[in-house]
PDB file of C-alpha atoms in Angstrom:
ATOM      1  CA  ALA A   1      88.173 110.247  90.214  1.00 76.00           C
ATOM      2  CA  GLN A   2      90.544 107.862  88.563  1.00 84.00           C
ATOM      3  CA  LYS A   3      93.267 108.800  86.093  1.00 92.00           C
ATOM      4  CA  ILE A   4      95.701 106.908  83.883  1.00 96.00           C
ATOM      5  CA  THR A   5      98.859 108.434  82.447  1.00 96.00           C
ATOM      6  CA  GLN A   6     100.948 106.966  79.632  1.00 97.00           C
ATOM      7  CA  THR A   7     103.823 109.337  78.957  1.00 96.00           C
ATOM      8  CA  GLN A   8     105.453 107.512  76.040  1.00 96.00           C
ATOM      9  CA  PRO A   9     103.694 108.365  72.788  1.00 93.00           C
ATOM     10  CA  GLY A  10     105.975 105.995  70.854  1.00 95.00           C
ATOM     11  CA  MET A  11     108.509 103.315  71.534  1.00 96.00           C
ATOM     12  CA  PHE A  12     110.913 101.385  69.293  1.00 96.00           C
ATOM     13  CA  VAL A  13     112.425  98.018  70.077  1.00 97.00           C
ATOM     14  CA  GLN A  14     114.599  95.484  68.235  1.00 97.00           C
ATOM     15  CA  GLU A  15     113.019  92.079  67.539  1.00 97.00           C
ATOM     16  CA  LYS A  16     113.732  89.567  70.334  1.00 97.00           C
ATOM     17  CA  GLU A  17     114.531  92.255  72.860  1.00 97.00           C
ATOM     18  CA  ALA A  18     112.447  93.164  75.879  1.00 98.00           C
ATOM     19  CA  VAL A  19     110.560  96.449  76.153  1.00 98.00           C
ATOM     20  CA  THR A  20     108.802  98.276  79.020  1.00 98.00           C
ATOM     21  CA  LEU A  21     105.730 100.427  78.465  1.00 98.00           C
ATOM     22  CA  ASP A  22     105.024 102.897  81.251  1.00 98.00           C
ATOM     23  CA  CYS A  23     101.738 103.500  83.027  1.00 98.00           C
ATOM     24  CA  THR A  24     101.016 105.501  86.140  1.00 98.00           C
ATOM     25  CA  TYR A  25      97.626 105.757  87.799  1.00 97.00           C
ATOM     26  CA  ASP A  26      95.843 107.754  90.385  1.00 94.00           C
ATOM     27  CA  THR A  27      92.857 106.753  92.491  1.00 92.00           C
ATOM     28  CA  SER A  28      91.731 107.318  96.089  1.00 90.00           C
ATOM     29  CA  ASP A  29      90.005 103.926  96.216  1.00 90.00           C
ATOM     30  CA  PRO A  30      92.036 101.124  97.842  1.00 91.00           C
ATOM     31  CA  SER A  31      90.385  98.515  95.588  1.00 89.00           C
ATOM     32  CA  TYR A  32      91.154  98.796  91.942  1.00 91.00           C
ATOM     33  CA  GLY A  33      92.146  96.804  88.858  1.00 90.00           C
ATOM     34  CA  LEU A  34      94.675  97.569  86.177  1.00 93.00           C
ATOM     35  CA  PHE A  35      94.530  96.299  82.634  1.00 92.00           C
ATOM     36  CA  TRP A  36      96.640  96.353  79.496  1.00 95.00           C
ATOM     37  CA  TYR A  37      95.168  96.132  76.025  1.00 94.00           C
ATOM     38  CA  LYS A  38      96.809  95.812  72.624  1.00 96.00           C
ATOM     39  CA  GLN A  39      95.198  97.522  69.607  1.00 96.00           C
ATOM     40  CA  PRO A  40      96.579  96.502  66.200  1.00 94.00           C
ATOM     41  CA  SER A  41      95.891  98.675  63.135  1.00 91.00           C
ATOM     42  CA  SER A  42      92.720  96.599  62.569  1.00 87.00           C
ATOM     43  CA  GLY A  43      91.168  98.440  65.538  1.00 88.00           C
ATOM     44  CA  GLU A  44      90.194  95.593  67.853  1.00 88.00           C
ATOM     45  CA  MET A  45      91.236  95.930  71.482  1.00 90.00           C
ATOM     46  CA  ILE A  46      92.867  92.757  72.676  1.00 92.00           C
ATOM     47  CA  PHE A  47      93.012  92.066  76.438  1.00 90.00           C
ATOM     48  CA  LEU A  48      96.548  91.239  77.542  1.00 94.00           C
ATOM     49  CA  ILE A  49      96.846  91.186  81.357  1.00 93.00           C
ATOM     50  CA  TYR A  50      95.143  92.117  84.588  1.00 91.00           C
ATOM     51  CA  GLN A  51      96.473  93.111  88.031  1.00 93.00           C
ATOM     52  CA  GLY A  52      94.288  93.575  91.081  1.00 90.00           C
ATOM     53  CA  SER A  53      95.330  96.091  93.741  1.00 91.00           C
ATOM     54  CA  TYR A  54      95.383  93.356  96.416  1.00 91.00           C
ATOM     55  CA  ASP A  55      97.323  90.833  94.341  1.00 90.00           C
ATOM     56  CA  GLN A  56     100.616  90.087  96.049  1.00 87.00           C
ATOM     57  CA  GLN A  57     102.457  88.979  92.963  1.00 92.00           C
ATOM     58  CA  ASN A  58     102.980  90.623  89.634  1.00 93.00           C
ATOM     59  CA  ALA A  59     100.690  89.307  86.910  1.00 93.00           C
ATOM     60  CA  THR A  60     102.224  87.332  84.060  1.00 94.00           C
ATOM     61  CA  GLU A  61     100.694  86.002  80.872  1.00 94.00           C
ATOM     62  CA  GLY A  62     103.134  84.376  78.499  1.00 96.00           C
ATOM     63  CA  ARG A  63     105.541  87.028  77.244  1.00 97.00           C
ATOM     64  CA  TYR A  64     103.652  89.765  79.046  1.00 97.00           C
ATOM     65  CA  SER A  65     104.241  90.737  82.665  1.00 97.00           C
ATOM     66  CA  LEU A  66     103.015  93.617  84.700  1.00 96.00           C
ATOM     67  CA  ASN A  67     105.539  95.378  86.926  1.00 96.00           C
ATOM     68  CA  PHE A  68     103.219  96.565  89.680  1.00 96.00           C
ATOM     69  CA  GLN A  69     104.709  99.081  92.091  1.00 95.00           C
ATOM     70  CA  LYS A  70     101.894 100.140  94.356  1.00 94.00           C
ATOM     71  CA  ALA A  71     103.745 102.790  96.328  1.00 94.00           C
ATOM     72  CA  ARG A  72     104.716 104.502  93.080  1.00 95.00           C
ATOM     73  CA  LYS A  73     101.278 103.952  91.564  1.00 96.00           C
ATOM     74  CA  SER A  74     102.800 102.458  88.486  1.00 97.00           C
ATOM     75  CA  ALA A  75     101.785  99.454  86.399  1.00 97.00           C
ATOM     76  CA  ASN A  76     104.306  99.057  83.620  1.00 98.00           C
ATOM     77  CA  LEU A  77     103.890  96.393  80.962  1.00 98.00           C
ATOM     78  CA  VAL A  78     106.975  94.354  80.121  1.00 98.00           C
ATOM     79  CA  ILE A  79     107.027  92.466  76.817  1.00 98.00           C
ATOM     80  CA  SER A  80     109.820  89.931  76.650  1.00 96.00           C
ATOM     81  CA  ALA A  81     111.346  88.645  73.378  1.00 96.00           C
ATOM     82  CA  SER A  82     109.547  91.163  71.156  1.00 97.00           C
ATOM     83  CA  GLN A  83     108.070  89.925  67.919  1.00 97.00           C
ATOM     84  CA  LEU A  84     107.193  91.832  64.736  1.00 97.00           C
ATOM     85  CA  GLY A  85     103.539  91.118  65.455  1.00 96.00           C
ATOM     86  CA  ASP A  86     103.798  93.064  68.688  1.00 98.00           C
ATOM     87  CA  SER A  87     103.825  96.329  66.708  1.00 97.00           C
ATOM     88  CA  ALA A  88     100.559  98.017  67.802  1.00 97.00           C
ATOM     89  CA  MET A  89      99.076 100.620  70.145  1.00 97.00           C
ATOM     90  CA  TYR A  90      99.116  99.627  73.820  1.00 98.00           C
ATOM     91  CA  PHE A  91      96.620 101.010  76.283  1.00 97.00           C
ATOM     92  CA  CYS A  92      96.721 100.919  80.077  1.00 97.00           C
ATOM     93  CA  ALA A  93      93.340 101.095  81.815  1.00 93.00           C
ATOM     94  CA  MET A  94      92.004 101.101  85.338  1.00 92.00           C
ATOM     95  CA  ARG A  95      88.734 100.569  87.125  1.00 88.00           C
ATOM     96  CA  SER A  96      88.326 101.338  90.816  1.00 84.00           C
ATOM     97  CA  GLY A  97      85.962 100.615  93.660  1.00 76.00           C
ATOM     98  CA  GLY A  98      82.742  98.957  92.705  1.00 71.00           C
ATOM     99  CA  SER A  99      82.792 100.361  89.155  1.00 73.00           C
ATOM    100  CA  TYR A 100      83.157  98.012  86.238  1.00 70.00           C
ATOM    101  CA  ILE A 101      83.889 100.962  83.956  1.00 77.00           C
ATOM    102  CA  PRO A 102      87.543 101.372  83.086  1.00 83.00           C
ATOM    103  CA  THR A 103      89.380 104.588  82.293  1.00 90.00           C
ATOM    104  CA  PHE A 104      91.931 104.311  79.514  1.00 93.00           C
ATOM    105  CA  GLY A 105      95.210 106.119  78.965  1.00 95.00           C
ATOM    106  CA  ARG A 106      96.113 107.744  75.687  1.00 95.00           C
ATOM    107  CA  GLY A 107      98.214 104.798  74.609  1.00 96.00           C
ATOM    108  CA  THR A 108     101.749 104.044  73.500  1.00 97.00           C
ATOM    109  CA  SER A 109     102.647 103.103  69.933  1.00 97.00           C
ATOM    110  CA  LEU A 110     105.146 100.291  69.832  1.00 98.00           C
ATOM    111  CA  ILE A 111     107.161  99.507  66.706  1.00 97.00           C
ATOM    112  CA  VAL A 112     109.249  96.356  66.585  1.00 97.00           C
ATOM    113  CA  HIS A 113     112.175  96.501  64.175  1.00 96.00           C
ATOM    114  CA  PRO A 114     113.528  93.317  62.496  1.00 94.00           C
TER     115      PRO A 114
ATOM    116  CA  GLU B   1      82.582  80.397  71.798  1.00 54.00           C
ATOM    117  CA  THR B   2      81.497  83.339  69.597  1.00 64.00           C
ATOM    118  CA  GLY B   3      83.432  86.560  69.966  1.00 87.00           C
ATOM    119  CA  VAL B   4      82.064  90.095  69.917  1.00 93.00           C
ATOM    120  CA  THR B   5      80.879  91.284  66.542  1.00 94.00           C
ATOM    121  CA  GLN B   6      79.949  94.758  65.354  1.00 96.00           C
ATOM    122  CA  SER B   7      78.189  96.083  62.287  1.00 96.00           C
ATOM    123  CA  PRO B   8      78.754  97.876  60.083  1.00 97.00           C
ATOM    124  CA  THR B   9      82.540  98.056  59.863  1.00 95.00           C
ATOM    125  CA  HIS B  10      82.545 101.442  58.200  1.00 96.00           C
ATOM    126  CA  LEU B  11      79.923 104.125  57.803  1.00 96.00           C
ATOM    127  CA  ILE B  12      79.828 107.600  56.271  1.00 98.00           C
ATOM    128  CA  LYS B  13      77.050 110.014  57.300  1.00 98.00           C
ATOM    129  CA  THR B  14      76.430 113.710  56.929  1.00 98.00           C
ATOM    130  CA  ARG B  15      76.057 116.210  59.721  1.00 98.00           C
ATOM    131  CA  GLY B  16      72.543 116.218  61.247  1.00 98.00           C
ATOM    132  CA  GLN B  17      71.738 112.628  60.304  1.00 98.00           C
ATOM    133  CA  GLN B  18      71.113 109.766  62.662  1.00 98.00           C
ATOM    134  CA  VAL B  19      73.060 106.502  62.935  1.00 98.00           C
ATOM    135  CA  THR B  20      72.570 103.099  64.533  1.00 98.00           C
ATOM    136  CA  LEU B  21      75.495 100.838  65.330  1.00 98.00           C
ATOM    137  CA  ARG B  22      75.045  97.214  66.337  1.00 98.00           C
ATOM    138  CA  CYS B  23      76.937  94.852  68.625  1.00 97.00           C
ATOM    139  CA  SER B  24      76.566  91.140  69.418  1.00 95.00           C
ATOM    140  CA  SER B  25      78.118  90.224  72.760  1.00 90.00           C
ATOM    141  CA  GLN B  26      80.292  87.215  73.437  1.00 87.00           C
ATOM    142  CA  SER B  27      78.397  84.040  74.379  1.00 84.00           C
ATOM    143  CA  GLY B  28      77.714  83.936  78.140  1.00 82.00           C
ATOM    144  CA  HIS B  29      78.239  87.654  78.726  1.00 86.00           C
ATOM    145  CA  ASN B  30      75.461  89.814  80.125  1.00 87.00           C
ATOM    146  CA  THR B  31      76.948  93.293  79.907  1.00 89.00           C
ATOM    147  CA  VAL B  32      77.743  95.505  76.951  1.00 92.00           C
ATOM    148  CA  SER B  33      79.721  98.714  77.057  1.00 93.00           C
ATOM    149  CA  TRP B  34      80.201 101.273  74.281  1.00 96.00           C
ATOM    150  CA  TYR B  35      83.256 103.401  73.759  1.00 96.00           C
ATOM    151  CA  GLN B  36      84.154 106.258  71.419  1.00 97.00           C
ATOM    152  CA  GLN B  37      87.785 106.374  70.306  1.00 96.00           C
ATOM    153  CA  ALA B  38      88.825 109.518  68.468  1.00 95.00           C
ATOM    154  CA  LEU B  39      91.990 109.418  66.358  1.00 91.00           C
ATOM    155  CA  GLY B  40      95.105 109.322  68.582  1.00 88.00           C
ATOM    156  CA  GLN B  41      93.127 108.940  71.779  1.00 91.00           C
ATOM    157  CA  GLY B  42      92.203 106.198  74.155  1.00 93.00           C
ATOM    158  CA  PRO B  43      88.666 104.847  74.252  1.00 94.00           C
ATOM    159  CA  GLN B  44      86.143 107.074  76.062  1.00 94.00           C
ATOM    160  CA  PHE B  45      83.309 105.342  77.887  1.00 93.00           C
ATOM    161  CA  ILE B  46      79.852 106.206  76.555  1.00 96.00           C
ATOM    162  CA  PHE B  47      77.541 103.899  78.547  1.00 93.00           C
ATOM    163  CA  GLN B  48      77.027 100.348  79.714  1.00 91.00           C
ATOM    164  CA  TYR B  49      74.003  98.107  79.621  1.00 92.00           C
ATOM    165  CA  TYR B  50      73.362  95.233  82.000  1.00 89.00           C
ATOM    166  CA  ARG B  51      70.275  93.063  81.612  1.00 87.00           C
ATOM    167  CA  GLU B  52      68.641  95.600  79.257  1.00 90.00           C
ATOM    168  CA  GLU B  53      69.102  98.534  81.641  1.00 92.00           C
ATOM    169  CA  GLU B  54      71.583 101.396  81.469  1.00 91.00           C
ATOM    170  CA  ASN B  55      74.152 100.692  84.180  1.00 86.00           C
ATOM    171  CA  GLY B  56      76.423 103.694  83.901  1.00 87.00           C
ATOM    172  CA  ARG B  57      77.028 106.588  81.591  1.00 91.00           C
ATOM    173  CA  GLY B  58      80.041 108.660  80.629  1.00 90.00           C
ATOM    174  CA  ASN B  59      80.186 112.340  79.763  1.00 91.00           C
ATOM    175  CA  PHE B  60      78.199 112.150  76.532  1.00 96.00           C
ATOM    176  CA  PRO B  61      75.072 114.140  75.593  1.00 96.00           C
ATOM    177  CA  PRO B  62      71.583 112.607  75.445  1.00 96.00           C
ATOM    178  CA  ARG B  63      71.715 112.360  71.672  1.00 98.00           C
ATOM    179  CA  PHE B  64      73.825 109.260  72.332  1.00 98.00           C
ATOM    180  CA  SER B  65      71.401 106.563  73.391  1.00 96.00           C
ATOM    181  CA  GLY B  66      71.399 102.791  73.484  1.00 96.00           C
ATOM    182  CA  LEU B  67      69.489  99.598  73.853  1.00 95.00           C
ATOM    183  CA  GLN B  68      70.225  96.114  75.006  1.00 94.00           C
ATOM    184  CA  PHE B  69      68.065  93.178  73.908  1.00 92.00           C
ATOM    185  CA  PRO B  70      67.106  89.971  75.754  1.00 91.00           C
ATOM    186  CA  ASN B  71      69.878  88.104  73.894  1.00 87.00           C
ATOM    187  CA  TYR B  72      72.328  90.765  75.282  1.00 87.00           C
ATOM    188  CA  SER B  73      73.071  92.281  71.875  1.00 92.00           C
ATOM    189  CA  SER B  74      73.052  96.020  71.800  1.00 96.00           C
ATOM    190  CA  GLU B  75      72.570  99.116  69.718  1.00 97.00           C
ATOM    191  CA  LEU B  76      74.159 102.540  69.913  1.00 98.00           C
ATOM    192  CA  ASN B  77      72.117 105.380  68.420  1.00 98.00           C
ATOM    193  CA  VAL B  78      73.462 108.809  67.729  1.00 98.00           C
ATOM    194  CA  ASN B  79      71.100 111.642  66.675  1.00 97.00           C
ATOM    195  CA  ALA B  80      71.917 114.933  65.051  1.00 98.00           C
ATOM    196  CA  LEU B  81      75.397 113.853  64.077  1.00 98.00           C
ATOM    197  CA  GLU B  82      78.223 116.372  64.428  1.00 98.00           C
ATOM    198  CA  LEU B  83      81.627 116.395  62.732  1.00 97.00           C
ATOM    199  CA  ASP B  84      83.297 115.596  66.119  1.00 97.00           C
ATOM    200  CA  ASP B  85      81.363 112.340  66.262  1.00 98.00           C
ATOM    201  CA  SER B  86      83.720 110.932  63.656  1.00 98.00           C
ATOM    202  CA  ALA B  87      85.537 108.156  65.501  1.00 97.00           C
ATOM    203  CA  LEU B  88      85.953 104.421  66.012  1.00 97.00           C
ATOM    204  CA  TYR B  89      83.085 103.121  68.072  1.00 97.00           C
ATOM    205  CA  LEU B  90      83.969 100.033  70.112  1.00 96.00           C
ATOM    206  CA  CYS B  91      81.637  97.645  71.803  1.00 95.00           C
ATOM    207  CA  ALA B  92      82.846  95.484  74.656  1.00 92.00           C
ATOM    208  CA  SER B  93      81.073  92.632  76.422  1.00 90.00           C
ATOM    209  CA  SER B  94      81.762  91.241  79.893  1.00 86.00           C
ATOM    210  CA  LEU B  95      80.184  89.162  82.607  1.00 82.00           C
ATOM    211  CA  LEU B  96      79.072  91.431  85.412  1.00 73.00           C
ATOM    212  CA  GLY B  97      79.235  89.595  88.671  1.00 61.00           C
ATOM    213  CA  GLY B  98      81.372  86.822  87.215  1.00 51.00           C
ATOM    214  CA  GLU B  99      84.956  86.040  88.031  1.00 47.00           C
ATOM    215  CA  GLY B 100      86.405  87.569  84.875  1.00 47.00           C
ATOM    216  CA  TYR B 101      87.252  91.223  85.086  1.00 62.00           C
ATOM    217  CA  GLU B 102      88.261  91.857  81.548  1.00 73.00           C
ATOM    218  CA  GLN B 103      86.104  93.192  78.728  1.00 83.00           C
ATOM    219  CA  TYR B 104      86.228  91.614  75.300  1.00 88.00           C
ATOM    220  CA  PHE B 105      86.078  94.097  72.458  1.00 91.00           C
ATOM    221  CA  GLY B 106      84.655  93.879  69.029  1.00 93.00           C
ATOM    222  CA  PRO B 107      86.509  95.094  65.940  1.00 92.00           C
ATOM    223  CA  GLY B 108      84.715  98.457  66.011  1.00 95.00           C
ATOM    224  CA  THR B 109      82.699 100.591  63.628  1.00 97.00           C
ATOM    225  CA  ARG B 110      84.503 103.480  62.012  1.00 96.00           C
ATOM    226  CA  LEU B 111      82.101 106.386  61.605  1.00 98.00           C
ATOM    227  CA  THR B 112      82.919 109.354  59.424  1.00 97.00           C
ATOM    228  CA  VAL B 113      80.680 112.408  59.568  1.00 98.00           C
ATOM    229  CA  THR B 114      81.027 114.848  56.700  1.00 97.00           C
TER     230      THR B 114
END
């Protein structure tokens, strides 16, 4: 069984500062993938970044980076230079083994203050 | 490239009724997954369709059923609606067997059962 835990229900950050959203995971399968999605109030889930369990380097996509610590089973999302438009729900998700079906965490609400 | 679309955007039904939600997948994608997202929760996987066949199912009762058509669009049918079925229903398309791992989500259908 796979499990995703997001312990921060809400986070606040000042515009232009960096913020880290926590995600821990659990799986017995050595092959897995980790995802982060953004969900604005409109409801659509927007794919942000992907990290494979065998990837040697941390994934980066523009202002988003994934701090992957395999031994700790954590996959934190780092958003640099926060913008007002970053205010949204953020979900961590994982799929493991041969399954293409991800399990989602409960999400973290991020509010960016001007 | 056409993104994932869903219809309708909002729907109100009464308990015991039946509902059909529709999803058009992104161009070039062959797989559609459906999720239920209750208020304040992460998306919960309902089922996935690949080449018109069910390719995985989450912990949902048989009154949740689906179809995928030759053009890879899909329907989610829910019979005998219950109050707890009130949620945002998300459709996601992906390319099973392709290089991309991420799923692309539609804007969702918000279902309210009274």
